Short mmCIF file of C-alpha atoms in Angstrom, two decimals:
data_model
loop_
_atom_site.label_atom_id
_atom_site.label_comp_id
_atom_site.label_asym_id
_atom_site.label_seq_id
_atom_site.Cartn_x
_atom_site.Cartn_y
_atom_site.Cartn_z
CA MET A 1 -26.13 36.76 -2.31
CA GLU A 2 -26.14 33.11 -1.22
CA THR A 3 -23.07 31.70 0.50
CA PRO A 4 -21.64 28.85 -1.59
CA ILE A 5 -21.82 25.41 0.02
CA ILE A 6 -18.32 24.03 0.54
CA GLN A 7 -18.29 20.26 0.20
CA PRO A 8 -16.03 18.42 2.66
CA LYS A 9 -13.05 16.71 1.10
CA LYS A 10 -13.15 12.96 0.54
CA ILE A 11 -10.64 10.99 2.59
CA VAL A 12 -8.06 8.78 0.88
CA TYR A 13 -6.26 6.22 3.04
CA SER A 14 -3.39 3.86 2.23
CA GLY A 15 -0.71 2.07 4.20
CA ILE A 16 2.47 0.14 3.45
CA GLN A 17 4.26 -2.23 5.81
CA PRO A 18 7.87 -1.43 6.73
CA SER A 19 8.72 -5.14 6.55
CA GLY A 20 11.39 -5.82 3.97
CA THR A 21 12.39 -3.91 0.87
CA LEU A 22 9.84 -2.07 -1.27
CA THR A 23 9.80 -3.23 -4.86
CA LEU A 24 9.12 -1.83 -8.30
CA GLY A 25 5.71 -3.48 -7.96
CA ASN A 26 4.98 -1.35 -4.88
CA TYR A 27 5.94 1.77 -6.82
CA ILE A 28 3.87 0.98 -9.93
CA GLY A 29 0.88 -0.41 -8.06
CA ALA A 30 0.76 2.11 -5.23
CA LEU A 31 3.36 4.82 -4.61
CA ARG A 32 3.28 6.54 -7.99
CA ASN A 33 -0.52 6.78 -7.84
CA PHE A 34 -0.63 8.61 -4.52
CA ASN A 35 -0.13 12.02 -6.14
CA ARG A 36 -3.08 11.56 -8.49
CA PHE A 37 -5.72 12.81 -6.03
CA PRO A 38 -6.43 16.55 -6.47
CA GLU A 39 -5.83 18.31 -3.17
CA ASP A 40 -8.92 20.50 -3.55
CA GLU A 41 -11.10 17.35 -3.54
CA TYR A 42 -9.23 14.88 -1.32
CA GLN A 43 -7.55 14.78 2.08
CA CYS A 44 -4.94 11.99 1.85
CA LEU A 45 -3.48 9.92 4.69
CA TYR A 46 -0.49 7.67 4.03
CA CYS A 47 0.55 5.40 6.84
CA VAL A 48 3.64 3.40 7.76
CA VAL A 49 1.72 0.38 9.10
CA ASP A 50 4.23 -0.91 11.62
CA MET A 51 1.53 -2.58 13.73
CA HIS A 52 0.72 -4.87 10.81
CA ALA A 53 4.41 -5.68 10.39
CA ILE A 54 4.78 -7.47 13.74
CA THR A 55 2.43 -10.32 12.78
CA VAL A 56 5.76 -11.72 11.56
CA ARG A 57 8.75 -11.61 13.92
CA GLN A 58 10.88 -8.51 13.34
CA ASP A 59 14.26 -7.33 14.54
CA PRO A 60 13.26 -4.27 16.64
CA ALA A 61 16.16 -2.02 15.62
CA ALA A 62 15.76 -2.95 11.96
CA LEU A 63 12.01 -2.30 12.08
CA ARG A 64 12.51 1.17 13.58
CA LYS A 65 15.05 1.95 10.86
CA ARG A 66 12.75 0.74 8.09
CA CYS A 67 9.86 2.87 9.42
CA LEU A 68 11.96 5.99 8.94
CA GLU A 69 13.24 4.80 5.56
CA LEU A 70 9.70 4.08 4.34
CA ALA A 71 8.62 7.57 5.37
CA GLY A 72 11.55 8.86 3.32
CA ILE A 73 10.43 6.79 0.33
CA TYR A 74 6.91 8.24 0.60
CA ILE A 75 8.36 11.74 0.42
CA ALA A 76 10.95 10.88 -2.25
CA SER A 77 8.12 9.48 -4.38
CA GLY A 78 6.61 12.95 -4.52
CA LEU A 79 4.29 13.14 -1.52
CA ASP A 80 4.29 16.61 0.03
CA PRO A 81 4.17 16.10 3.83
CA LYS A 82 2.57 19.54 4.20
CA LYS A 83 -0.36 18.56 1.97
CA ASN A 84 -0.72 14.90 2.98
CA VAL A 85 -0.90 13.28 6.41
CA LEU A 86 2.11 10.97 6.59
CA TYR A 87 2.47 9.12 9.90
CA CYS A 88 3.26 5.85 11.71
CA GLN A 89 0.35 3.62 12.64
CA SER A 90 1.69 2.87 16.13
CA HIS A 91 1.73 6.61 16.92
CA VAL A 92 -2.10 6.75 16.71
CA SER A 93 -3.67 4.58 19.42
CA GLY A 94 -7.09 4.88 17.80
CA HIS A 95 -6.14 2.14 15.35
CA ALA A 96 -5.90 -0.46 18.11
CA GLU A 97 -8.87 0.90 20.06
CA LEU A 98 -11.20 0.80 17.07
CA MET A 99 -9.91 -2.63 16.07
CA TRP A 100 -11.11 -4.09 19.38
CA ILE A 101 -14.60 -2.74 18.83
CA LEU A 102 -14.68 -3.96 15.22
CA ASN A 103 -13.47 -7.41 16.34
CA CYS A 104 -16.81 -7.69 18.10
CA PHE A 105 -18.61 -7.06 14.80
CA THR A 106 -16.55 -9.48 12.72
CA TYR A 107 -17.41 -13.16 12.33
CA MET A 108 -14.93 -16.02 12.63
CA GLY A 109 -16.17 -17.44 9.35
CA GLU A 110 -15.26 -14.21 7.56
CA LEU A 111 -11.70 -14.34 8.87
CA ASN A 112 -11.40 -18.04 8.06
CA ARG A 113 -12.02 -17.21 4.40
CA MET A 114 -9.11 -14.74 4.15
CA THR A 115 -6.70 -16.24 1.61
CA GLN A 116 -3.72 -14.17 2.79
CA PHE A 117 -3.99 -15.73 6.25
CA LYS A 118 -3.70 -19.15 4.67
CA ASP A 119 -0.73 -18.05 2.54
CA LYS A 120 1.14 -16.42 5.43
CA SER A 121 0.40 -19.35 7.75
CA ALA A 122 2.06 -21.66 5.25
CA LYS A 123 5.14 -19.37 5.08
CA HIS A 124 5.34 -18.88 8.86
CA ALA A 125 4.13 -22.24 10.20
CA ASP A 126 6.11 -21.76 13.44
CA ASN A 127 4.32 -18.49 14.26
CA ILE A 128 0.61 -18.71 13.40
CA ASN A 129 -0.45 -16.07 15.90
CA ALA A 130 -3.81 -14.44 16.62
CA GLY A 131 -2.63 -11.15 15.11
CA LEU A 132 -1.98 -12.89 11.81
CA PHE A 133 -5.56 -14.16 11.90
CA THR A 134 -7.24 -10.87 12.89
CA TYR A 135 -5.09 -8.33 11.06
CA PRO A 136 -7.81 -7.82 8.39
CA VAL A 137 -9.86 -6.28 11.22
CA LEU A 138 -6.96 -3.93 12.00
CA MET A 139 -6.90 -3.04 8.30
CA ALA A 140 -10.65 -2.30 8.51
CA ALA A 141 -10.00 -0.11 11.56
CA ASP A 142 -7.23 1.73 9.70
CA ILE A 143 -9.68 2.63 6.96
CA LEU A 144 -12.87 3.28 8.93
CA LEU A 145 -11.12 5.34 11.63
CA PHE A 146 -10.87 8.30 9.25
CA ASN A 147 -14.20 8.09 7.41
CA THR A 148 -12.27 6.99 4.34
CA SER A 149 -14.01 7.21 0.98
CA VAL A 150 -11.25 5.89 -1.30
CA VAL A 151 -8.63 3.19 -0.72
CA PRO A 152 -5.99 2.79 -3.46
CA ILE A 153 -5.17 -0.93 -3.38
CA GLY A 154 -3.88 -3.81 -5.44
CA ALA A 155 -6.05 -6.73 -6.50
CA ASP A 156 -4.55 -8.92 -3.74
CA GLN A 157 -6.10 -6.65 -1.06
CA LYS A 158 -9.59 -6.65 -2.54
CA GLN A 159 -10.81 -9.34 -0.13
CA HIS A 160 -9.69 -7.28 2.87
CA LEU A 161 -11.41 -4.16 1.57
CA GLU A 162 -14.62 -6.13 1.08
CA LEU A 163 -14.42 -7.21 4.71
CA ALA A 164 -14.00 -3.56 5.80
CA ARG A 165 -17.08 -2.66 3.77
CA ASP A 166 -19.07 -5.53 5.30
CA ILE A 167 -18.08 -4.50 8.83
CA ALA A 168 -19.01 -0.87 8.16
CA GLN A 169 -22.39 -1.81 6.75
CA ARG A 170 -23.07 -4.20 9.63
CA PHE A 171 -22.21 -1.53 12.21
CA ASN A 172 -24.25 1.10 10.38
CA GLY A 173 -27.20 -1.31 10.22
CA ILE A 174 -27.23 -1.50 14.02
CA TYR A 175 -26.26 2.05 15.03
CA GLY A 176 -27.15 4.26 12.10
CA ASP A 177 -24.99 6.19 9.66
CA VAL A 178 -21.64 6.05 11.50
CA PHE A 179 -19.01 4.85 9.02
CA THR A 180 -18.42 5.84 5.41
CA VAL A 181 -18.42 2.66 3.31
CA PRO A 182 -15.10 2.84 1.43
CA GLU A 183 -14.53 2.22 -2.26
CA GLY A 184 -11.41 0.66 -3.76
CA ARG A 185 -9.33 2.48 -6.36
CA PHE A 186 -7.45 -0.08 -8.43
CA GLY A 187 -4.46 0.65 -10.63
CA LYS A 188 -4.64 0.27 -14.40
CA VAL A 189 -1.82 -0.91 -16.64
CA GLY A 190 1.01 -2.63 -14.79
CA ALA A 191 -0.68 -2.45 -11.39
CA ARG A 192 0.33 -6.07 -10.83
CA VAL A 193 4.03 -6.58 -11.53
CA MET A 194 5.10 -10.21 -11.54
CA SER A 195 8.22 -12.01 -10.30
CA LEU A 196 11.19 -11.83 -12.67
CA GLN A 197 11.91 -15.53 -12.13
CA GLU A 198 8.37 -16.87 -11.69
CA PRO A 199 6.23 -14.57 -13.84
CA THR A 200 2.99 -16.31 -12.93
CA ARG A 201 3.44 -15.00 -9.36
CA LYS A 202 3.27 -11.43 -8.08
CA MET A 203 6.57 -9.61 -7.45
CA SER A 204 7.01 -9.76 -3.69
CA LYS A 205 9.57 -8.32 -1.28
CA SER A 206 9.36 -11.54 0.78
CA ASP A 207 10.70 -13.66 -2.12
CA PRO A 208 14.39 -14.26 -3.02
CA GLU A 209 16.19 -11.06 -4.02
CA ASP A 210 16.71 -11.93 -7.70
CA THR A 211 12.95 -12.23 -8.23
CA TYR A 212 12.21 -8.53 -7.64
CA ILE A 213 13.61 -5.07 -8.32
CA ALA A 214 13.99 -3.12 -5.09
CA LEU A 215 13.27 0.61 -5.21
CA LEU A 216 16.74 1.37 -3.90
CA ASP A 217 18.65 -1.13 -6.09
CA PRO A 218 21.59 0.60 -7.84
CA PRO A 219 21.61 0.62 -11.67
CA ASP A 220 24.10 -2.26 -12.01
CA VAL A 221 21.93 -4.50 -9.82
CA ILE A 222 18.80 -3.56 -11.77
CA ARG A 223 20.59 -4.35 -15.02
CA ARG A 224 21.75 -7.74 -13.74
CA LYS A 225 18.32 -8.77 -12.43
CA ILE A 226 16.47 -7.82 -15.62
CA LYS A 227 19.11 -9.51 -17.77
CA ARG A 228 18.40 -12.75 -15.89
CA ALA A 229 14.60 -12.36 -16.07
CA VAL A 230 12.69 -15.38 -17.39
CA THR A 231 11.32 -15.12 -20.94
CA ASP A 232 10.73 -18.20 -23.14
CA SER A 233 12.17 -20.09 -26.13
CA ASP A 234 9.88 -18.32 -28.60
CA ALA A 235 11.73 -15.20 -29.81
CA GLU A 236 8.56 -13.25 -30.68
CA ILE A 237 7.81 -10.18 -28.60
CA ARG A 238 4.07 -10.04 -28.02
CA PHE A 239 1.76 -9.39 -25.10
CA ASP A 240 0.19 -12.73 -24.19
CA PRO A 241 0.04 -13.24 -20.39
CA GLU A 242 -1.35 -16.75 -20.64
CA ASN A 243 1.21 -18.20 -23.07
CA LYS A 244 4.14 -15.77 -22.61
CA PRO A 245 3.99 -14.63 -18.96
CA GLY A 246 7.67 -13.60 -18.72
CA VAL A 247 7.68 -11.48 -21.87
CA SER A 248 4.27 -10.04 -21.01
CA ASN A 249 5.51 -9.04 -17.54
CA LEU A 250 8.45 -7.13 -19.05
CA LEU A 251 6.13 -5.42 -21.54
CA SER A 252 3.78 -4.48 -18.69
CA ILE A 253 6.66 -2.82 -16.82
CA ILE A 254 7.58 -0.77 -19.89
CA ALA A 255 3.93 0.17 -20.41
CA ALA A 256 3.45 1.23 -16.80
CA LEU A 257 6.55 3.42 -16.79
CA THR A 258 5.94 5.06 -20.19
CA ASP A 259 2.14 5.44 -20.11
CA GLN A 260 1.73 3.08 -23.06
CA THR A 261 -0.26 -0.09 -23.41
CA PRO A 262 1.70 -3.38 -23.39
CA GLU A 263 0.64 -3.89 -26.99
CA GLN A 264 2.15 -0.55 -28.01
CA ALA A 265 5.38 -1.44 -26.20
CA ALA A 266 5.47 -4.77 -28.06
CA ALA A 267 4.88 -3.09 -31.43
CA GLU A 268 7.88 -0.78 -30.89
CA LEU A 269 10.13 -3.78 -30.25
CA GLN A 270 8.93 -6.08 -33.01
CA GLY A 271 11.74 -8.13 -34.54
CA GLN A 272 14.41 -6.85 -32.12
CA GLY A 273 14.72 -9.90 -29.85
CA TYR A 274 14.64 -10.41 -26.10
CA GLY A 275 18.00 -8.72 -25.55
CA LYS A 276 16.58 -5.42 -26.80
CA LEU A 277 13.41 -5.98 -24.79
CA LYS A 278 15.43 -6.33 -21.59
CA GLU A 279 17.55 -3.29 -22.45
CA ARG A 280 14.38 -1.25 -22.90
CA VAL A 281 12.99 -2.42 -19.57
CA THR A 282 16.29 -1.64 -17.84
CA ASP A 283 16.44 1.89 -19.28
CA CYS A 284 12.84 2.60 -18.22
CA VAL A 285 13.33 1.31 -14.68
CA ILE A 286 16.63 3.13 -14.06
CA ALA A 287 15.27 6.41 -15.48
CA THR A 288 12.25 6.14 -13.18
CA LEU A 289 14.07 5.17 -9.99
CA GLU A 290 17.18 7.35 -10.13
CA PRO A 291 15.40 10.61 -9.09
CA LEU A 292 13.60 8.80 -6.26
CA GLN A 293 16.84 7.22 -5.05
CA SER A 294 18.70 10.52 -5.14
CA GLU A 295 16.00 12.31 -3.12
CA HIS A 296 15.76 9.43 -0.65
CA LYS A 297 19.51 9.55 -0.05
CA ARG A 298 19.25 13.30 0.65
CA LEU A 299 16.38 12.77 3.10
CA MET A 300 18.14 9.96 4.97
CA ALA A 301 21.10 12.27 5.53
CA ASP A 302 18.75 14.35 7.73
CA LYS A 303 16.77 11.80 9.73
CA GLY A 304 15.71 14.46 12.21
CA TYR A 305 13.75 16.18 9.46
CA VAL A 306 11.89 12.98 8.55
CA GLN A 307 11.23 12.18 12.23
CA GLY A 308 9.85 15.69 12.71
CA ILE A 309 7.41 15.15 9.86
CA LEU A 310 6.18 11.89 11.40
CA ASP A 311 5.74 13.54 14.80
CA GLU A 312 3.87 16.53 13.41
CA ASN A 313 1.60 14.43 11.20
CA ALA A 314 0.85 11.96 14.01
CA GLU A 315 -0.72 14.85 15.94
CA ILE A 316 -2.99 15.62 12.96
CA ALA A 317 -3.91 11.96 12.52
CA ASN A 318 -4.65 11.63 16.25
CA ARG A 319 -7.05 14.57 16.17
CA MET A 320 -8.87 13.11 13.17
CA ALA A 321 -8.97 9.62 14.69
CA THR A 322 -10.21 10.76 18.10
CA LYS A 323 -13.28 12.41 16.59
CA MET A 324 -14.43 9.15 14.97
CA LEU A 325 -13.36 6.95 17.88
CA ARG A 326 -15.40 8.94 20.41
CA LYS A 327 -18.44 8.71 18.15
CA VAL A 328 -18.11 4.93 17.89
CA GLN A 329 -17.49 4.51 21.62
CA ARG A 330 -20.65 6.46 22.41
CA LYS A 331 -22.66 4.41 19.92
CA VAL A 332 -21.68 1.08 21.51
CA GLY A 333 -22.40 2.41 25.02
CA PHE A 334 -18.99 2.97 26.58
CA ALA A 335 -18.95 5.05 29.77
CA GLU A 336 -18.95 8.82 29.35
CA ARG A 337 -15.61 10.59 29.69
CA GLY A 338 -15.20 13.62 31.90
CA ARG A 339 -14.12 16.85 30.24
CA ARG A 340 -10.39 17.41 30.76
#
């Protein structure tokens, strides 16, 4: 009887910065999708990317606190830390080591074309540092370090993923089949949640507080923010992003949280007015976030437990990273290491 061939699991990699408050957009576009990879097919790594965070000046104590809180949000969102590798980026030195090598295979012209560098430079004109310019290479290192096959990302990160793919293909073209060339996994309905006050712009945690719903906002704050959300003077509820961006954004939120299409959400609210639309959005958001908030509060009451998870998972991530890093170092000709 032939022994069945066991296929290795595909690697899924994703990271979120612990810089500022996570929003409903982060939940809909990323967090809620992390549990949708069957564990018999995928090995998933979810990273608190604190190295990326320091491209903008951070308060050290606040950053450390947010790292732990973000780990708690990962778990409260439903990620099982025994089945997924949940760790802090700075705890795995392979990220920085591989980034240096990949810097030498990345062209200045490629980095000059990165639109997020231009956007962040405009927002932080007093601190246009080299890390801000080269952090797409660190993102490529994050991904390629683990032989990642699938990267769940939003549309705004597509350019960075394309750069990671280009770097992998360039390196493979010189040294052979070293890196897996990753594919993006993009969200469907509601993957791009827009600002409540400027619905032509993405909801962002770096914008004024009233423009976004934070994952840990209490119900009264959620209710107030949605009540003040921009709509328009036309009382008709219909999904029309070009002509009715505010109304369409609210319909997209309902759709994303109820597994409907925006058109179905609009049909259910026909003739009921914007007040009812906002009530419906509020009910959906509160019902979704209350269980997460309750679990997060429980986890943060036992920070030692969360820290233990990060420590344990960092060891796993380090073992995985070292295997790839040593392969790459040998390919580029670095000196042999003695066995210790």
